[in-house]
Structure formats: C-alpha cells, structure tokens
Coordinates of C-alpha atoms and ligand atoms in Angstrom, one line a residue:
M1 CA 21.3 2.6 -39.1
S2 CA 22.9 5.9 -40.1
A3 CA 26.3 6.9 -38.6
A4 CA 24.6 9.8 -36.8
V5 CA 22.2 7.5 -35.1
S6 CA 24.5 4.6 -34.2
G7 CA 27.6 6.8 -33.8
G8 CA 29.3 4.9 -36.7
F9 CA 32.2 2.4 -36.8
A10 CA 35.8 3.3 -37.4
L11 CA 39.4 1.9 -37.4
Y12 CA 42.3 3.8 -35.8
L13 CA 45.9 2.7 -36.6
H14 CA 48.7 4.1 -34.6
W15 CA 52.2 4.7 -36.0
P16 CA 54.4 5.6 -33.1
F17 CA 57.5 7.0 -34.8
C18 CA 58.6 10.6 -35.4
R19 CA 61.8 12.1 -36.9
S20 CA 62.2 14.1 -33.7
K21 CA 60.2 14.8 -30.6
C22 CA 58.5 18.1 -30.4
P23 CA 58.9 19.6 -26.9
Y24 CA 55.1 20.2 -26.4
C25 CA 53.9 16.8 -27.5
D26 CA 52.8 14.0 -25.1
F27 CA 51.4 11.7 -27.8
N28 CA 52.8 8.1 -27.9
S29 CA 55.6 9.1 -30.3
H30 CA 59.2 7.9 -30.3
V31 CA 62.4 8.6 -32.3
R32 CA 64.2 5.5 -33.6
E33 CA 67.3 5.3 -35.7
R34 CA 65.8 2.6 -37.9
I35 CA 62.9 0.2 -37.7
D36 CA 62.1 -3.0 -39.6
E37 CA 59.1 -1.8 -41.4
A38 CA 58.1 -5.2 -42.8
R39 CA 57.8 -6.5 -39.2
W40 CA 55.7 -3.5 -38.3
R41 CA 53.5 -4.0 -41.2
R42 CA 52.9 -7.7 -40.4
A43 CA 52.2 -6.9 -36.7
L44 CA 49.7 -4.2 -37.5
V45 CA 48.0 -6.5 -40.0
A46 CA 47.9 -9.2 -37.2
E47 CA 46.1 -6.8 -34.8
L48 CA 43.5 -6.0 -37.5
D49 CA 42.9 -9.7 -37.9
H50 CA 42.6 -10.1 -34.2
Y51 CA 39.9 -7.4 -33.8
A52 CA 38.2 -8.4 -37.1
A53 CA 37.4 -11.8 -35.5
E54 CA 34.7 -10.1 -33.4
T55 CA 33.7 -7.1 -35.5
G56 CA 34.2 -8.4 -39.1
G57 CA 31.5 -7.7 -41.6
R58 CA 30.4 -4.4 -39.9
R59 CA 30.2 -1.3 -42.1
L60 CA 33.3 0.8 -41.8
D61 CA 32.8 4.6 -42.0
S62 CA 36.4 5.7 -41.5
I63 CA 40.1 4.6 -41.2
F64 CA 42.6 7.0 -39.6
F65 CA 46.3 6.6 -39.6
G66 CA 47.5 8.7 -36.6
G67 CA 50.7 9.1 -34.7
G68 CA 53.4 9.8 -34.2
T69 CA 54.0 10.6 -37.8
P70 CA 52.2 8.2 -40.2
S71 CA 53.6 10.1 -43.2
L72 CA 56.9 8.3 -42.4
M73 CA 55.2 5.0 -43.3
A74 CA 56.0 3.5 -46.7
P75 CA 53.0 3.8 -48.9
E76 CA 53.1 0.0 -49.4
T77 CA 52.5 -0.4 -45.6
V78 CA 49.5 2.0 -45.8
A79 CA 48.2 0.1 -48.9
A80 CA 48.6 -3.3 -47.2
L81 CA 46.6 -2.1 -44.2
I82 CA 43.8 -0.6 -46.2
E83 CA 43.6 -3.8 -48.3
R84 CA 43.4 -6.0 -45.2
A85 CA 40.7 -3.7 -43.7
R86 CA 38.7 -4.1 -47.0
R87 CA 38.8 -7.9 -46.6
H88 CA 37.5 -7.7 -43.1
W89 CA 34.9 -5.0 -43.2
A90 CA 32.3 -3.6 -45.6
F91 CA 33.6 -0.1 -46.7
A92 CA 30.9 2.6 -46.6
P93 CA 30.5 4.1 -50.1
D94 CA 31.9 7.4 -48.8
I95 CA 34.5 5.9 -46.5
E96 CA 36.9 8.5 -45.2
I97 CA 40.6 7.4 -45.1
T98 CA 42.7 10.0 -43.3
L99 CA 46.5 10.1 -42.8
E100 CA 48.2 12.5 -40.5
A101 CA 51.2 14.1 -42.1
N102 CA 54.1 16.3 -41.2
P103 CA 54.7 19.1 -43.8
T104 CA 58.2 18.4 -44.8
S105 CA 59.3 17.9 -48.4
V106 CA 60.4 14.3 -47.8
E107 CA 56.9 13.4 -46.7
A108 CA 55.2 15.5 -49.5
A109 CA 57.1 13.3 -52.0
R110 CA 55.1 10.3 -50.6
F111 CA 51.6 11.8 -51.0
E112 CA 51.1 10.4 -54.4
G113 CA 51.8 6.9 -53.1
F114 CA 49.4 7.4 -50.2
A115 CA 46.6 8.6 -52.5
A116 CA 47.2 5.5 -54.7
A117 CA 47.0 3.3 -51.6
G118 CA 43.5 4.7 -51.0
V119 CA 44.0 7.6 -48.6
N120 CA 41.5 10.3 -49.5
R121 CA 42.1 12.9 -46.7
V122 CA 45.2 14.3 -45.1
S123 CA 45.6 16.2 -41.9
L124 CA 48.8 18.3 -42.0
G125 CA 50.5 19.5 -38.8
L126 CA 51.4 23.0 -39.9
Q127 CA 51.3 24.3 -36.3
S128 CA 52.2 27.9 -37.3
L129 CA 52.8 30.0 -40.3
D130 CA 55.6 31.9 -38.6
D131 CA 59.3 30.7 -38.8
A132 CA 60.3 31.9 -35.3
S133 CA 57.2 30.1 -33.8
L134 CA 58.0 26.9 -35.7
R135 CA 61.6 27.0 -34.2
F136 CA 60.1 27.6 -30.8
L137 CA 57.8 24.6 -31.3
G138 CA 60.8 22.5 -32.3
R139 CA 59.4 21.7 -35.7
Q140 CA 61.5 20.3 -38.5
H141 CA 60.0 22.5 -41.3
S142 CA 59.8 26.2 -42.2
A143 CA 56.6 28.0 -43.0
A144 CA 57.6 28.0 -46.7
E145 CA 58.1 24.3 -46.6
A146 CA 54.7 23.8 -44.9
R147 CA 53.0 25.9 -47.6
A148 CA 54.7 23.9 -50.3
A149 CA 53.6 20.6 -48.7
L150 CA 50.1 21.9 -48.4
A151 CA 50.1 22.7 -52.2
V152 CA 51.3 19.1 -53.0
A153 CA 48.6 17.7 -50.7
R154 CA 45.9 19.8 -52.5
R155 CA 46.9 18.3 -55.8
Q156 CA 46.7 14.7 -54.4
F157 CA 43.7 14.8 -52.1
H158 CA 40.2 16.1 -52.3
R159 CA 40.0 16.8 -48.6
V160 CA 42.9 18.5 -46.8
S161 CA 42.9 19.8 -43.3
F162 CA 45.7 21.4 -41.3
D163 CA 46.5 22.0 -37.6
L164 CA 47.7 25.2 -35.9
I165 CA 48.7 25.7 -32.3
Y166 CA 47.8 29.1 -30.8
A167 CA 47.9 30.9 -27.5
R168 CA 51.7 30.5 -27.7
P169 CA 53.9 32.5 -25.3
G170 CA 53.7 36.2 -25.9
Q171 CA 51.2 35.8 -28.8
T172 CA 49.0 38.9 -28.9
L173 CA 45.4 39.0 -30.2
E174 CA 46.7 41.1 -33.2
A175 CA 49.4 38.6 -34.1
W176 CA 47.1 35.6 -33.9
T177 CA 44.4 37.4 -35.9
A178 CA 46.9 38.1 -38.7
E179 CA 48.1 34.5 -38.7
L180 CA 44.6 33.2 -38.7
G181 CA 43.8 35.5 -41.7
A182 CA 46.8 34.0 -43.6
A183 CA 45.7 30.5 -42.6
L184 CA 42.2 31.1 -43.9
E185 CA 43.6 32.1 -47.3
L186 CA 45.3 28.6 -47.4
A187 CA 42.5 26.6 -45.8
G188 CA 40.2 24.2 -47.6
D189 CA 37.1 23.0 -45.9
H190 CA 38.5 21.9 -42.5
L191 CA 40.9 23.4 -39.9
S192 CA 42.0 22.2 -36.4
L193 CA 43.0 25.1 -34.1
Y194 CA 44.5 24.0 -30.7
Q195 CA 45.4 26.1 -27.8
L196 CA 48.9 25.3 -26.6
T197 CA 48.7 23.1 -23.5
I198 CA 51.7 22.3 -21.3
E199 CA 51.5 18.6 -20.9
P200 CA 53.1 16.7 -18.0
G201 CA 56.4 15.1 -18.8
T202 CA 57.2 17.2 -21.9
G203 CA 60.2 19.4 -22.6
F204 CA 57.8 22.4 -22.3
E205 CA 56.8 21.4 -18.8
G206 CA 60.4 21.6 -17.7
A207 CA 60.9 24.9 -19.5
V208 CA 57.8 26.5 -17.9
A209 CA 58.9 25.2 -14.4
R210 CA 62.4 26.8 -14.9
G211 CA 60.6 30.1 -15.9
D212 CA 61.9 30.1 -19.5
F213 CA 58.5 31.2 -20.7
S214 CA 54.8 31.1 -19.7
V215 CA 51.6 30.7 -21.6
P216 CA 49.2 33.6 -21.9
D217 CA 47.0 34.2 -18.9
E218 CA 43.4 32.9 -18.8
A219 CA 41.8 36.2 -19.9
T220 CA 44.1 36.4 -23.0
Q221 CA 43.4 32.7 -23.8
A222 CA 39.7 33.4 -23.6
A223 CA 40.0 36.4 -25.8
L224 CA 42.0 34.4 -28.4
Y225 CA 39.5 31.6 -28.3
E226 CA 36.5 33.9 -28.8
A227 CA 38.3 35.8 -31.7
T228 CA 39.0 32.4 -33.3
Q229 CA 35.4 31.3 -33.1
A230 CA 34.1 34.6 -34.5
R231 CA 36.6 34.8 -37.4
L232 CA 36.0 31.2 -38.5
E233 CA 32.3 31.5 -38.3
A234 CA 32.5 34.6 -40.5
A235 CA 34.7 32.6 -43.0
G236 CA 32.0 29.9 -43.3
L237 CA 34.0 27.3 -41.2
P238 CA 32.1 27.3 -37.9
A239 CA 33.3 25.2 -35.0
Y240 CA 31.6 21.8 -34.9
E241 CA 33.8 20.8 -32.0
I242 CA 35.8 22.8 -29.4
S243 CA 39.0 23.0 -31.6
N244 CA 37.6 21.8 -35.0
H245 CA 36.1 23.9 -37.8
A246 CA 34.6 22.9 -41.1
R247 CA 32.3 23.9 -43.8
P248 CA 29.0 22.1 -43.1
G249 CA 29.3 18.5 -44.4
E250 CA 33.2 18.6 -44.3
E251 CA 33.5 17.6 -40.7
C252 CA 36.1 14.8 -40.0
R253 CA 33.9 11.7 -39.9
H254 CA 36.5 9.8 -38.0
N255 CA 36.5 12.2 -35.1
L256 CA 32.7 12.3 -35.2
V257 CA 32.7 8.6 -34.5
Y258 CA 34.6 9.3 -31.3
W259 CA 32.5 12.3 -30.3
R260 CA 29.2 10.6 -31.1
Y261 CA 30.4 7.7 -29.0
G262 CA 30.4 5.2 -31.8
D263 CA 32.5 2.0 -32.0
Y264 CA 36.1 1.9 -33.1
V265 CA 38.9 -0.6 -33.3
G266 CA 42.2 0.7 -32.1
A267 CA 45.4 -1.1 -33.4
G268 CA 49.0 -0.3 -32.9
P269 CA 51.0 0.8 -29.8
G270 CA 48.9 2.5 -27.2
A271 CA 45.7 2.7 -29.4
H272 CA 42.4 2.8 -27.6
G273 CA 39.2 1.2 -28.8
R274 CA 35.5 1.1 -27.9
L275 CA 33.5 -1.9 -29.0
T276 CA 29.8 -2.8 -28.5
L277 CA 29.4 -6.6 -28.6
A278 CA 26.1 -8.2 -27.9
G279 CA 24.9 -5.0 -26.2
R280 CA 27.8 -4.7 -23.8
K281 CA 30.5 -2.0 -24.3
W282 CA 34.2 -2.7 -24.0
A283 CA 37.2 -0.3 -23.6
T284 CA 40.4 -1.7 -25.2
R285 CA 43.9 -0.4 -25.1
Q286 CA 47.0 -1.9 -26.7
H287 CA 50.5 -2.0 -25.1
R288 CA 52.1 1.4 -25.3
A289 CA 55.8 0.8 -25.6
P290 CA 56.6 0.2 -29.4
E291 CA 59.1 -2.7 -29.0
A292 CA 57.1 -4.5 -26.3
W293 CA 54.0 -4.1 -28.4
L294 CA 55.8 -5.6 -31.4
A295 CA 57.2 -8.5 -29.5
E296 CA 53.8 -9.3 -27.9
V297 CA 51.9 -9.2 -31.2
E298 CA 54.5 -11.5 -32.8
A299 CA 54.1 -13.9 -29.9
K300 CA 50.3 -13.8 -29.4
G301 CA 48.7 -12.1 -32.5
H302 CA 47.8 -9.0 -30.5
A303 CA 49.1 -6.8 -27.7
T304 CA 45.9 -6.0 -25.8
R305 CA 46.7 -4.6 -22.4
Q306 CA 43.3 -3.7 -21.3
R307 CA 39.8 -4.9 -22.1
D308 CA 37.3 -3.7 -19.6
E309 CA 33.5 -3.7 -19.7
I310 CA 32.1 -0.1 -19.4
A311 CA 29.1 -0.2 -17.1
P312 CA 26.0 1.8 -18.1
P313 CA 26.6 4.8 -15.8
E314 CA 30.1 5.2 -17.2
R315 CA 28.8 4.8 -20.7
V316 CA 26.5 7.8 -20.0
S317 CA 29.4 9.9 -18.6
E318 CA 31.7 9.0 -21.4
M319 CA 29.1 9.8 -24.0
L320 CA 28.5 13.2 -22.3
M321 CA 32.2 13.9 -22.1
M322 CA 32.6 13.3 -25.8
G323 CA 29.3 14.5 -27.2
L324 CA 29.1 17.9 -25.4
R325 CA 32.3 18.8 -27.2
L326 CA 30.2 18.9 -30.4
T327 CA 28.1 21.9 -31.4
E328 CA 25.3 19.4 -32.2
G329 CA 25.5 18.1 -28.6
V330 CA 24.2 14.6 -27.5
S331 CA 21.2 12.7 -28.7
L332 CA 18.9 11.9 -25.8
A333 CA 17.7 8.8 -27.5
R334 CA 21.3 7.5 -27.8
L335 CA 22.0 8.5 -24.3
A336 CA 19.0 6.4 -23.1
A337 CA 20.3 3.5 -25.2
E338 CA 23.8 3.7 -23.6
A339 CA 22.2 4.0 -20.2
G340 CA 20.0 1.0 -20.8
A341 CA 17.4 3.0 -18.9
D342 CA 16.1 6.6 -18.7
P343 CA 19.2 8.8 -18.5
G344 CA 17.3 10.9 -16.1
T345 CA 18.1 8.3 -13.5
I346 CA 21.8 8.9 -14.1
V347 CA 22.1 12.6 -14.9
S348 CA 20.5 14.4 -12.0
E349 CA 17.7 16.7 -12.9
P350 CA 18.6 19.5 -10.4
R351 CA 22.2 19.6 -11.7
L352 CA 20.9 19.8 -15.3
A353 CA 18.5 22.6 -14.3
R354 CA 21.2 24.6 -12.7
L355 CA 23.5 24.4 -15.7
T356 CA 20.7 25.2 -18.1
E357 CA 19.6 28.3 -16.0
G358 CA 23.3 29.3 -15.9
G359 CA 23.4 29.4 -19.7
F360 CA 25.9 26.5 -20.1
L361 CA 23.6 23.8 -21.4
R362 CA 20.5 23.8 -23.6
R363 CA 18.0 20.9 -23.8
D364 CA 15.1 20.2 -26.2
A365 CA 13.1 17.0 -26.8
Q366 CA 15.9 15.4 -28.8
R367 CA 19.2 16.7 -27.7
L368 CA 21.4 18.0 -24.9
V369 CA 23.8 20.7 -26.1
A370 CA 26.5 22.8 -24.4
T371 CA 26.2 26.4 -25.3
K372 CA 29.2 28.5 -26.5
A373 CA 29.9 29.5 -22.9
G374 CA 29.5 25.9 -21.8
R375 CA 31.9 24.6 -24.4
Q376 CA 34.5 27.2 -23.4
R377 CA 34.6 25.7 -19.9
L378 CA 33.5 22.2 -20.6
D379 CA 35.6 20.6 -17.9
A380 CA 33.8 22.6 -15.2
V381 CA 30.4 21.9 -16.8
L382 CA 31.0 18.2 -16.9
A383 CA 32.2 18.2 -13.3
A384 CA 29.0 19.9 -12.3
L385 CA 26.8 17.6 -14.4
I386 CA 28.3 14.2 -13.7
A387 CA 28.2 13.0 -10.1
Ligands
SAM401 C1 49.3 13.5 -33.1 S1 49.7 15.1 -33.2 C2 50.5 15.4 -34.7 C3 50.6 14.7 -36.0 C4 51.9 15.0 -36.7 N1 52.9 14.2 -36.2 C5 52.4 16.4 -36.6 O1 53.2 16.7 -35.8 O2 52.1 17.2 -37.5 C6 48.1 15.9 -33.6 C7 48.1 17.4 -33.3 O3 47.9 17.7 -32.0 C8 48.3 19.0 -31.7 N2 49.1 19.0 -30.4 C9 49.9 18.1 -29.9 N3 50.4 18.5 -28.7 C10 49.8 19.7 -28.4 C11 49.9 20.5 -27.3 N4 50.6 20.3 -26.2 N5 49.1 21.7 -27.3 C12 48.3 21.9 -28.4 N6 48.2 21.2 -29.5 C13 49.0 20.0 -29.5 C14 49.2 19.5 -32.9 O4 48.6 20.5 -33.6 C15 49.3 18.2 -33.7 O5 49.4 18.5 -35.1
SF4_402 S1 53.8 16.8 -32.7 FE1 53.8 15.2 -34.2 S2 56.0 15.2 -35.0 FE2 55.9 16.3 -33.0 S3 56.4 14.6 -31.5 FE3 54.2 14.9 -31.6 S4 53.5 13.4 -33.0 FE4 55.7 13.6 -33.4

C-alpha cells in the first residue's frame, strides 16, 4: 500500500533539552546544566525496542528527531538510534530522516556528523531574519549566524527547510513582505511559516497580561496570512498545509504521516504515537518530565503513560482535524476505513452541506477538502462539522 493510501508509518524521537528557554515556546523543552548522554541514548534505544515488539518489520517512511533541540545531541547518539531503527523496521528506499536544528555555530559544526549518521533533511529554527526580532524572541543567534548555519546545512544536506515566526508585535505588512522576500532568496524547497501564538504558561503570556506588548489584531493577522500565501504561491512553494510550503514533491513526509492520519511510534519524553494493531487504533503518550521518563525507562524498558483505544467516531474526528489542514484534504475511502462504516453516519450531511454552501469545504467523489477560506478558520469549520 502506498504511503498516501495507508497514511504511512513513521518514528518520532523527542530530545527534550535546549540551551535556553524561548519565551514563546510551550514545547516539552528544558534547560539542564549537564546530562548523562550515554544514559539518554540507552533509554531512547530501549523505547524503540519496546515499540518495535509490536510494530517491527513494518516499512518505515520517516524518522524525525524533534525537540527541544535535537541538534544538541551527539552525532553518535543520532547514529545509534538510526541503526537501531534499521534493525527493527524495513527502511523505505526514499526514507526521510529529519533533524530539527537551532542555527548557532556550535550546532552547525555537528551537521557533518549528523549527515554521516544518516540524517538527510534538516529543519532549522531561524524564526526571523532581523536581529531586533531575534532578541525579542529570546533567541541565542543573530541573523548573520543563522544565515551561516543555513549555508553549512546546504552543503551537508540535500533537503533543508527553515522556520520563521511572523505576526510579531508591531510587524507591518510591509516589514513582513520584505522579510519574506529575503527568506525566499535563501529558501530551498520547503519553508514553515508560523503565526506567533501566545501559549499558556509561557513568558510571553505573562508579558501580554502585563501589557508589555500585544500581537497584531485579527484583521492584520488575516492580511499577513493572505499575503504570505500569495507570495509563496507565486514563488513556486504553495501551501500544502496551513503553515507549510513546498515545491511539489518536497513536502515533509514525516508531517504528512501525521496529517494523513498514518501510524507513528513516539519515543522520548512526552512523545505521542498512533498505532493501528489488528484493526484497532491506539493513542500512546510517554511520560513528559525528562528525569521521571528516564527513571521509568530504566526500570521498565519504557515510560508509556497513556495507551488508549481510539473509538471509530473519534478516529473520524481526528482524521478530519488532521487532514483538513492539508491542501489535498481527506480521502473519503480512508475516512470510511477509519470509521469502520460509512462516514456519512458520523459526519452529518446537513452540517457538511452548510459548510460547502458557505464556501468553506469542497467535496467530490474521492475527497473532502477545506477551501482557502476554510483553512484560514479551520477551528471554527471543525467545530461546525464535528458534533
Ligand atoms: C520544536 S520548535 C523548535 C525547534 C528548535 N528547537 C528551534 O527552536 O529552532 C518548532 C518550531 O515551532 C515554532 N514555534 C514554537 N512556538 C511557537 C509559537 N508560540 N508561535 C509560533 N511558532 C512557534 C518555531 O518556529 C519553532 O522553530
Ligand atoms: S523554540 Fe526551540 S530552542 Fe526555543 S525553547 Fe522551544 S524548542 Fe527550545
């Protein structure tokens, strides 16, 4: 079965450490003076072994080292994990192995080692090309350092993507358009462009509550989003997902597995997984706190906190929540397979009709797709679609 039909199969590995905590970030990332990397390597390998016991032999389409800051890992750790994965699963001939990296010179110095370990794609967190904005975002690198890291990445990896955060406080349409132009001059075949969100529990949440700054209003955010879509489309990197742009064929295969509702093993602190076993689908989640995760893996061989069966109606809503983010939308045949029945019995026809007439959804014999307008307000569309 092709990845597009089955959704594919992937492995996510979470590295929970960062050099410092960025004030906007609510990922499971922590600053530690020092860690015992050999222990961490053994524990991650142990969780791979644990999940391979029930999924071993499947064809693996992608491995993703996410974080936190996986570019702080020793290349030997990355190599050991890829080697272990190779023992457990059959690598697809075009397997994608991505590592998320911060663009500092220290990390760029490791890129060669990551490439030798088998990494063939990097995703760099540039965030901005403007020094004042980088300081505001609490980043540890300058724009010049980020450009230099990007150049090193280009020499080592065939596929390089980078992230930018826009809709920052006070950012005008003119300023963002200029920054986007500069980004496009540097871009390869993939770009992730995220609107700044103020996440609960972050430094930025406190700052906004104190009135230190505010994010652009809704109308400005919408204008920035629309300008982004148009500019990237014109440059040959159309959106294939709400915040992700690629030349056709250069989409991130790993994220496509999530959005096409494929299966993935999640190992490392706080990692989530989705596994289909004998027709039943399971949601897994590992212990979130790094030290507790480590202790539990050392004691039991894994630190699974949650392992719940996902009932067919939830499978349908999860698949819609993920798939409608994609420009390609959701396959109706796969939706029916997840539902174990006609999805028409789960997604109400009058709701669908209202959203289609409103111009937010489009449906043909094969697929259900959110239109541009629908993707821009996907949360509201999903709330109106799913009972
Ligand atoms: C796991 S994080 C970062 C990986 C890497 N540690 C880094 O900082 O470059 C993935 C991406 O999410 C984006 N991101 C994180 N928090 C965000 C927020 N509150 N608003 C918008 N984008 C955010 C950033 O662009 C970041 O690069
Ligand atoms: S944005 Fe990246 S470097 Fe900053 S705290 Fe989050 S994961 Fe760490």
